[in-house]
Amino acid sequence: VTMRKCKNCGGTDIDVDQARGDAVCMGCGSVLEDNIIVSEVTFVENSGGGSSAVGQFVAGDSSGNVPSLGGNFHTGVGRESRAATLQNAKRQINHLGHQLQMNQHCLDTAFNFYKMALCKHLTRGRKSSHVIAACLYLVCRTEGTPHMLLDLSDLLQVNVYVLGKTFLVLARELCINAPAIDPCLYIPRFAQMLEFGEKSHEVSMTALRLLQRMKRDWMHTGRRPSGLCGAALLVAARMHEFRRTIKEVISVVKVCEATLRKRLNEFEDTPTSELTIEEFMRVDLEQECDPPSYTAGLRKQKLKQVTHQMDEIEVELESCRPKARGIYASCSKDGTVFTHNPEGEDDELRAAASHLCSTICGEDGDGNEQDRDGEKVSPTKRPSLALLLGALPTAASLGLPESITKMREEKENGRSAENGELDLSGIDEDEIDRYILNEKEVKVKTELWMLQNADYLKEQKEKEERIAKEKEEGTYKERKPRKKARRREPINASTADEAIEKMLEQKRISTKINYDVLKDLNKSSPKSPTRQTDESSAGAKRTPTARQRKPQLTSPKIGKMISSFGKRYGMELMMQKNLCYVKSFILSTPTEKSLLSKNTLKYILIGFDSSTLCNITRQTDNLEWGDFVCTENGLL
Amino acid sequence: MKKILESEMNIVSTVNLACPLDLKSIALQARNAEYNPKHFAAVIMRISEPRTTALIFSSGKMKLGFPAKFLDFKIQNVVGSCDACFPIHLEGLVLITSSSPELFCGLIYRMVKPRIVLLIFVSGKVVLTGIKERSEIYEAFENINPILKGFRKQ
């Protein structure tokens, strides 16, 4: 306990009385502290006579922003935003989880994932339902429950890919690598749904065995597990003499018929499909197949190669075969084809053809050993052909990579030196000329284009007309580019006349008001003496702009309008000569507001005393429609 | 070991022509241009040699599908594909990359060093995207090669 020193005598003997809240020096008797703040539990008496402790409950992990007295009562309960969010999330997780029949442990884990996501700000910009679904699915994956993302999206009625995107982001940010779903997990669930009754277990076992076989045959990578399950269950059901149609299976498994058929076809291609049921249950074949997409790719490549070679042969044959010219060309279509070098070339051609055939057959036999570069041709295989057939047309594929590298090199070397001017050397002039249409074609295309885009052109025309009209009326607003509206300087004028004149010059005024009359209005104002104290100023509460055109107003008209206004709102209008004083003027609804524009209200204000006019006019220029304030004295 | 093939599939780049353009006149006078202002505010022009597609905006900015020679030329994205020529065991890779087979049949592998995204398929084909320079392709290639060989079937 630190000893305090008395200010007067310097003594350290100080008596602190908690009850009275005093700190008194025992030496000289001077009071050092009065009304000491005591931090003890205090009690207040209830209406019922009992007493309760004073204080509020604050969460242990809260940041301590206590609600202010008489302030915002949203946090008045003592909870803060983060706690509220977490509570809400917990409720939603439990709700969804119970619909999926997930146990409490999973739900708690999901809640933990959500807390982590919240810390990493992953919930921002995403629907909370999506984030919660993603957390739940993450738990399903890590725990290995048989829940599909499709189930969650079914419950939420959300596109499964949208959920998937959120899930992937979540998994990536939380650095949780969920292991790939094993289709075997889904079998019990689907088997139950397919209602196999007593034999359910056996069918499941068979389906599991089928699935394992499929896995070894590499049919499951990159595929939806549910599709494979469906195929396995279908076959297993048939094996146990259950007549489950494809339609029933797909309604349970939620894939489409085409997928199921494809899986069945792929399974058909595997050697296991050749076995009988008993053999299948006993024997496990050693050989493993390639994934179907891989074999399909290989097949396509081979096909491309063969057709490519066949095309080349065709072209060569064409060029070697001399064409008959002249008027007899038509006669010799399939007739006498005379060759320059009769036997030699034929022999060569035949040799070439046979060589090619052998190479193609050789490829089929060897499988993987030949050149895989489908487009590039390995030089070792071709010399004989090349010699025989002459210069092969350089396959575009051969030359393409080379041309790319050449161009890139050129680009890096030469072009960087330019100052940005077009280097037109590489462009094919003829091609460019072909692209430009001649006049007739331009006309035709124009017509077609106009027809196609008629709607758009109409819209554009209307837009332009609208802009032109608004420009005319002086209300055209430049929407783009966005610049801040220039703030006008306040008018400094010595008299009201000057002020009004200046304002009229500056401001874009309505054409519906007869300004001369208004000027007269103003001139007659000095006659009315002190009216400051009595009248109230015109005021209008904050109103949104809903200006409309009014009929042209002259002084009597203004008066009439105001009086009609006054009658509507029960205002007191005091007419004095041409002046109108308006008392407590409140506009409440848009229709009523539209009757009075900003300008007229200003001019009504002008009908006040000259002494207040300067102030008013000075201020009216800067005031917006909603800035009038009710006051008593006529000063704004 | 077999050679791994590669072929450039697509390059996306932008260029600034530095002059405002009248899209309507361009569209009407060129054979190979299409212009549909209701849906998209640019002229789409296609050339066969070299095979490119260009989006021409009225501000003078152009988007090309192949390198050309213009002012301010900048390649935005290059997509390439290659073939490993052997089937790949994706399940093992999923543990590293966290990608769901339910959502997409290929694996999405985000490489860190050259920041490139690779789509790896079970047939052995790999698509690389997000490439800014040609050198990055080779780098990514060399990085992914041993990994793929490690997860090779058999």
mmCIF file of N, CA and C in Angstrom, chain A residues 387-467:
data_model
loop_
_atom_site.group_PDB
_atom_site.id
_atom_site.type_symbol
_atom_site.label_atom_id
_atom_site.label_comp_id
_atom_site.label_asym_id
_atom_site.label_seq_id
_atom_site.Cartn_x
_atom_site.Cartn_y
_atom_site.Cartn_z
ATOM 1 N N LEU A 387 12.133 -39.456 -99.150
ATOM 2 C CA LEU A 387 12.892 -39.713 -100.368
ATOM 3 C C LEU A 387 11.966 -40.152 -101.480
ATOM 4 N N LEU A 388 11.038 -41.009 -101.102
ATOM 5 C CA LEU A 388 10.172 -41.577 -102.116
ATOM 6 C C LEU A 388 9.230 -40.548 -102.706
ATOM 7 N N LEU A 389 8.616 -39.836 -101.848
ATOM 8 C CA LEU A 389 7.549 -38.972 -102.321
ATOM 9 C C LEU A 389 8.011 -37.570 -102.640
ATOM 10 N N GLY A 390 9.293 -37.344 -102.479
ATOM 11 C CA GLY A 390 9.706 -35.975 -102.705
ATOM 12 C C GLY A 390 9.456 -35.135 -101.474
ATOM 13 N N ALA A 391 9.618 -33.879 -101.642
ATOM 14 C CA ALA A 391 9.470 -33.031 -100.473
ATOM 15 C C ALA A 391 8.037 -33.077 -99.974
ATOM 16 N N LEU A 392 7.888 -33.569 -98.788
ATOM 17 C CA LEU A 392 6.554 -33.595 -98.205
ATOM 18 C C LEU A 392 6.097 -32.153 -97.981
ATOM 19 N N PRO A 393 4.825 -31.905 -98.168
ATOM 20 C CA PRO A 393 4.402 -30.546 -97.844
ATOM 21 C C PRO A 393 4.683 -30.320 -96.366
ATOM 22 N N THR A 394 5.405 -29.275 -96.084
ATOM 23 C CA THR A 394 5.742 -29.066 -94.681
ATOM 24 C C THR A 394 4.454 -28.906 -93.902
ATOM 25 N N ALA A 395 4.196 -29.853 -93.053
ATOM 26 C CA ALA A 395 2.962 -29.813 -92.278
ATOM 27 C C ALA A 395 2.921 -28.504 -91.501
ATOM 28 N N ALA A 396 1.776 -27.895 -91.497
ATOM 29 C CA ALA A 396 1.666 -26.638 -90.776
ATOM 30 C C ALA A 396 2.053 -26.834 -89.323
ATOM 31 N N SER A 397 1.726 -28.022 -88.822
ATOM 32 C CA SER A 397 2.042 -28.289 -87.424
ATOM 33 C C SER A 397 3.543 -28.305 -87.198
ATOM 34 N N LEU A 398 4.246 -28.794 -88.192
ATOM 35 C CA LEU A 398 5.697 -28.823 -88.062
ATOM 36 C C LEU A 398 6.230 -27.405 -87.953
ATOM 37 N N GLY A 399 5.727 -26.567 -88.853
ATOM 38 C CA GLY A 399 6.309 -25.239 -88.932
ATOM 39 C C GLY A 399 5.808 -24.306 -87.867
ATOM 40 N N LEU A 400 4.682 -24.654 -87.266
ATOM 41 C CA LEU A 400 4.041 -23.680 -86.382
ATOM 42 C C LEU A 400 4.890 -23.318 -85.179
ATOM 43 N N PRO A 401 5.370 -24.285 -84.414
ATOM 44 C CA PRO A 401 6.170 -23.891 -83.256
ATOM 45 C C PRO A 401 7.379 -23.074 -83.668
ATOM 46 N N GLU A 402 7.954 -23.443 -84.797
ATOM 47 C CA GLU A 402 9.128 -22.698 -85.235
ATOM 48 C C GLU A 402 8.766 -21.259 -85.538
ATOM 49 N N SER A 403 7.635 -21.113 -86.235
ATOM 50 C CA SER A 403 7.268 -19.749 -86.603
ATOM 51 C C SER A 403 6.969 -18.920 -85.372
ATOM 52 N N ILE A 404 6.398 -19.600 -84.371
ATOM 53 C CA ILE A 404 6.082 -18.858 -83.149
ATOM 54 C C ILE A 404 7.359 -18.339 -82.523
ATOM 55 N N THR A 405 8.360 -19.235 -82.397
ATOM 56 C CA THR A 405 9.607 -18.813 -81.757
ATOM 57 C C THR A 405 10.278 -17.723 -82.578
ATOM 58 N N LYS A 406 10.239 -17.882 -83.895
ATOM 59 C CA LYS A 406 10.861 -16.873 -84.756
ATOM 60 C C LYS A 406 10.236 -15.523 -84.530
ATOM 61 N N MET A 407 8.905 -15.531 -84.501
ATOM 62 C CA MET A 407 8.214 -14.266 -84.357
ATOM 63 C C MET A 407 8.503 -13.641 -83.026
ATOM 64 N N ARG A 408 8.544 -14.475 -82.006
ATOM 65 C CA ARG A 408 8.823 -13.950 -80.679
ATOM 66 C C ARG A 408 10.189 -13.313 -80.628
ATOM 67 N N GLU A 409 11.161 -13.995 -81.268
ATOM 68 C CA GLU A 409 12.515 -13.443 -81.242
ATOM 69 C C GLU A 409 12.539 -12.101 -81.953
ATOM 70 N N GLU A 410 11.911 -12.104 -83.126
ATOM 71 C CA GLU A 410 11.888 -10.854 -83.888
ATOM 72 C C GLU A 410 11.280 -9.757 -83.061
ATOM 73 N N LYS A 411 10.190 -10.143 -82.418
ATOM 74 C CA LYS A 411 9.462 -9.155 -81.644
ATOM 75 C C LYS A 411 10.344 -8.576 -80.569
ATOM 76 N N GLU A 412 11.058 -9.468 -79.879
ATOM 77 C CA GLU A 412 11.864 -8.965 -78.770
ATOM 78 C C GLU A 412 12.995 -8.084 -79.273
ATOM 79 N N ASN A 413 13.590 -8.482 -80.410
ATOM 80 C CA ASN A 413 14.738 -7.711 -80.889
ATOM 81 C C ASN A 413 14.320 -6.407 -81.526
ATOM 82 N N GLY A 414 13.546 -6.539 -82.572
ATOM 83 C CA GLY A 414 13.342 -5.359 -83.415
ATOM 84 C C GLY A 414 12.298 -4.397 -82.918
ATOM 85 N N ARG A 415 11.195 -4.934 -82.447
ATOM 86 C CA ARG A 415 10.046 -4.068 -82.272
ATOM 87 C C ARG A 415 10.174 -3.146 -81.085
ATOM 88 N N SER A 416 10.948 -3.529 -80.132
ATOM 89 C CA SER A 416 11.012 -2.686 -78.947
ATOM 90 C C SER A 416 11.627 -1.336 -79.254
ATOM 91 N N ALA A 417 12.363 -1.254 -80.332
ATOM 92 C CA ALA A 417 13.015 0.010 -80.644
ATOM 93 C C ALA A 417 12.035 1.028 -81.187
ATOM 94 N N GLU A 418 10.886 0.563 -81.614
ATOM 95 C CA GLU A 418 9.952 1.507 -82.228
ATOM 96 C C GLU A 418 9.339 2.417 -81.202
ATOM 97 N N ASN A 419 8.800 3.494 -81.697
ATOM 98 C CA ASN A 419 8.125 4.396 -80.786
ATOM 99 C C ASN A 419 6.628 4.151 -80.780
ATOM 100 N N GLY A 420 6.256 2.996 -81.120
ATOM 101 C CA GLY A 420 4.850 2.678 -81.058
ATOM 102 C C GLY A 420 4.167 2.704 -82.406
ATOM 103 N N GLU A 421 4.923 3.032 -83.423
ATOM 104 C CA GLU A 421 4.270 3.053 -84.728
ATOM 105 C C GLU A 421 4.024 1.640 -85.202
ATOM 106 N N LEU A 422 3.021 1.530 -86.002
ATOM 107 C CA LEU A 422 2.646 0.228 -86.498
ATOM 108 C C LEU A 422 3.713 -0.324 -87.427
ATOM 109 N N ASP A 423 4.096 -1.555 -87.170
ATOM 110 C CA ASP A 423 5.022 -2.216 -88.075
ATOM 111 C C ASP A 423 4.198 -3.076 -89.005
ATOM 112 N N LEU A 424 3.991 -2.604 -90.196
ATOM 113 C CA LEU A 424 3.069 -3.298 -91.078
ATOM 114 C C LEU A 424 3.754 -4.286 -91.993
ATOM 115 N N SER A 425 5.023 -4.560 -91.719
ATOM 116 C CA SER A 425 5.737 -5.387 -92.684
ATOM 117 C C SER A 425 5.219 -6.810 -92.701
ATOM 118 N N GLY A 426 4.787 -7.246 -91.510
ATOM 119 C CA GLY A 426 4.437 -8.653 -91.452
ATOM 120 C C GLY A 426 3.038 -8.949 -91.955
ATOM 121 N N ILE A 427 2.286 -7.901 -92.230
ATOM 122 C CA ILE A 427 0.875 -8.140 -92.552
ATOM 123 C C ILE A 427 0.734 -8.485 -94.026
ATOM 124 N N ASP A 428 -0.113 -9.404 -94.255
ATOM 125 C CA ASP A 428 -0.373 -9.814 -95.625
ATOM 126 C C ASP A 428 -1.321 -8.808 -96.257
ATOM 127 N N GLU A 429 -0.866 -8.106 -97.254
ATOM 128 C CA GLU A 429 -1.660 -7.026 -97.836
ATOM 129 C C GLU A 429 -2.949 -7.562 -98.450
ATOM 130 N N ASP A 430 -2.815 -8.672 -99.143
ATOM 131 C CA ASP A 430 -3.998 -9.210 -99.832
ATOM 132 C C ASP A 430 -5.095 -9.551 -98.848
ATOM 133 N N GLU A 431 -4.660 -10.128 -97.775
ATOM 134 C CA GLU A 431 -5.656 -10.523 -96.787
ATOM 135 C C GLU A 431 -6.397 -9.311 -96.263
ATOM 136 N N ILE A 432 -5.657 -8.265 -95.980
ATOM 137 C CA ILE A 432 -6.292 -7.067 -95.441
ATOM 138 C C ILE A 432 -7.254 -6.504 -96.490
ATOM 139 N N ASP A 433 -6.822 -6.505 -97.730
ATOM 140 C CA ASP A 433 -7.711 -5.971 -98.762
ATOM 141 C C ASP A 433 -8.978 -6.782 -98.862
ATOM 142 N N ARG A 434 -8.846 -8.036 -98.647
ATOM 143 C CA ARG A 434 -10.042 -8.878 -98.722
ATOM 144 C C ARG A 434 -11.036 -8.527 -97.641
ATOM 145 N N TYR A 435 -10.500 -8.047 -96.523
ATOM 146 C CA TYR A 435 -11.388 -7.775 -95.413
ATOM 147 C C TYR A 435 -12.216 -6.528 -95.600
ATOM 148 N N ILE A 436 -11.672 -5.616 -96.385
ATOM 149 C CA ILE A 436 -12.420 -4.370 -96.532
ATOM 150 C C ILE A 436 -13.460 -4.573 -97.620
ATOM 151 N N LEU A 437 -14.692 -4.263 -97.282
ATOM 152 C CA LEU A 437 -15.780 -4.498 -98.225
ATOM 153 C C LEU A 437 -15.848 -3.390 -99.250
ATOM 154 N N ASN A 438 -16.339 -3.712 -100.417
ATOM 155 C CA ASN A 438 -16.539 -2.649 -101.386
ATOM 156 C C ASN A 438 -17.882 -1.985 -101.125
ATOM 157 N N GLU A 439 -18.175 -0.963 -101.903
ATOM 158 C CA GLU A 439 -19.308 -0.108 -101.566
ATOM 159 C C GLU A 439 -20.620 -0.864 -101.517
ATOM 160 N N LYS A 440 -20.831 -1.694 -102.506
ATOM 161 C CA LYS A 440 -22.103 -2.410 -102.533
ATOM 162 C C LYS A 440 -22.262 -3.275 -101.292
ATOM 163 N N GLU A 441 -21.170 -3.941 -100.968
ATOM 164 C CA GLU A 441 -21.240 -4.824 -99.804
ATOM 165 C C GLU A 441 -21.487 -4.019 -98.541
ATOM 166 N N VAL A 442 -20.850 -2.826 -98.495
ATOM 167 C CA VAL A 442 -21.051 -1.993 -97.304
ATOM 168 C C VAL A 442 -22.521 -1.654 -97.165
ATOM 169 N N LYS A 443 -23.144 -1.330 -98.295
ATOM 170 C CA LYS A 443 -24.553 -0.956 -98.234
ATOM 171 C C LYS A 443 -25.396 -2.105 -97.710
ATOM 172 N N VAL A 444 -25.118 -3.283 -98.256
ATOM 173 C CA VAL A 444 -25.904 -4.447 -97.828
ATOM 174 C C VAL A 444 -25.726 -4.685 -96.336
ATOM 175 N N LYS A 445 -24.459 -4.622 -95.917
ATOM 176 C CA LYS A 445 -24.203 -4.902 -94.500
ATOM 177 C C LYS A 445 -24.847 -3.855 -93.616
ATOM 178 N N THR A 446 -24.803 -2.589 -94.084
ATOM 179 C CA THR A 446 -25.424 -1.533 -93.287
ATOM 180 C C THR A 446 -26.896 -1.824 -93.086
ATOM 181 N N GLU A 447 -27.539 -2.206 -94.185
ATOM 182 C CA GLU A 447 -28.974 -2.481 -94.070
ATOM 183 C C GLU A 447 -29.244 -3.580 -93.071
ATOM 184 N N LEU A 448 -28.489 -4.656 -93.221
ATOM 185 C CA LEU A 448 -28.673 -5.796 -92.316
ATOM 186 C C LEU A 448 -28.469 -5.384 -90.875
ATOM 187 N N TRP A 449 -27.411 -4.623 -90.651
ATOM 188 C CA TRP A 449 -27.052 -4.240 -89.292
ATOM 189 C C TRP A 449 -28.125 -3.362 -88.680
ATOM 190 N N MET A 450 -28.645 -2.434 -89.528
ATOM 191 C CA MET A 450 -29.698 -1.563 -89.032
ATOM 192 C C MET A 450 -30.916 -2.376 -88.621
ATOM 193 N N LEU A 451 -31.230 -3.345 -89.423
ATOM 194 C CA LEU A 451 -32.367 -4.199 -89.105
ATOM 195 C C LEU A 451 -32.170 -4.911 -87.787
ATOM 196 N N GLN A 452 -30.972 -5.467 -87.660
ATOM 197 C CA GLN A 452 -30.705 -6.255 -86.453
ATOM 198 C C GLN A 452 -30.738 -5.413 -85.205
ATOM 199 N N ASN A 453 -30.124 -4.239 -85.310
ATOM 200 C CA ASN A 453 -29.965 -3.433 -84.100
ATOM 201 C C ASN A 453 -30.982 -2.318 -84.025
ATOM 202 N N ALA A 454 -32.150 -2.514 -84.603
ATOM 203 C CA ALA A 454 -33.150 -1.449 -84.641
ATOM 204 C C ALA A 454 -33.511 -0.968 -83.246
ATOM 205 N N ASP A 455 -33.681 -1.915 -82.322
ATOM 206 C CA ASP A 455 -34.082 -1.515 -80.963
ATOM 207 C C ASP A 455 -33.064 -0.605 -80.332
ATOM 208 N N TYR A 456 -31.829 -1.027 -80.471
ATOM 209 C CA TYR A 456 -30.765 -0.260 -79.826
ATOM 210 C C TYR A 456 -30.714 1.143 -80.393
ATOM 211 N N LEU A 457 -30.832 1.245 -81.727
ATOM 212 C CA LEU A 457 -30.747 2.568 -82.346
ATOM 213 C C LEU A 457 -31.886 3.453 -81.880
ATOM 214 N N LYS A 458 -33.056 2.825 -81.747
ATOM 215 C CA LYS A 458 -34.202 3.598 -81.278
ATOM 216 C C LYS A 458 -33.948 4.159 -79.883
ATOM 217 N N GLU A 459 -33.416 3.267 -79.030
ATOM 218 C CA GLU A 459 -33.121 3.715 -77.655
ATOM 219 C C GLU A 459 -32.169 4.889 -77.661
ATOM 220 N N GLN A 460 -31.131 4.753 -78.492
ATOM 221 C CA GLN A 460 -30.135 5.816 -78.522
ATOM 222 C C GLN A 460 -30.749 7.134 -78.967
ATOM 223 N N LYS A 461 -31.598 7.054 -79.978
ATOM 224 C CA LYS A 461 -32.221 8.274 -80.486
ATOM 225 C C LYS A 461 -33.070 8.924 -79.404
ATOM 226 N N GLU A 462 -33.850 8.091 -78.723
ATOM 227 C CA GLU A 462 -34.700 8.640 -77.665
ATOM 228 C C GLU A 462 -33.871 9.310 -76.589
ATOM 229 N N LYS A 463 -32.770 8.645 -76.264
ATOM 230 C CA LYS A 463 -31.908 9.207 -75.217
ATOM 231 C C LYS A 463 -31.394 10.574 -75.646
ATOM 232 N N GLU A 464 -30.972 10.656 -76.909
ATOM 233 C CA GLU A 464 -30.437 11.942 -77.372
ATOM 234 C C GLU A 464 -31.513 13.009 -77.373
ATOM 235 N N GLU A 465 -32.715 12.624 -77.777
ATOM 236 C CA GLU A 465 -33.797 13.608 -77.791
ATOM 237 C C GLU A 465 -34.073 14.119 -76.403
ATOM 238 N N ARG A 466 -34.050 13.169 -75.491
ATOM 239 C CA ARG A 466 -34.332 13.542 -74.106
ATOM 240 C C ARG A 466 -33.299 14.529 -73.612
ATOM 241 N N ILE A 467 -32.045 14.252 -73.951
ATOM 242 C CA ILE A 467 -30.975 15.134 -73.496
ATOM 243 C C ILE A 467 -31.131 16.511 -74.110
#
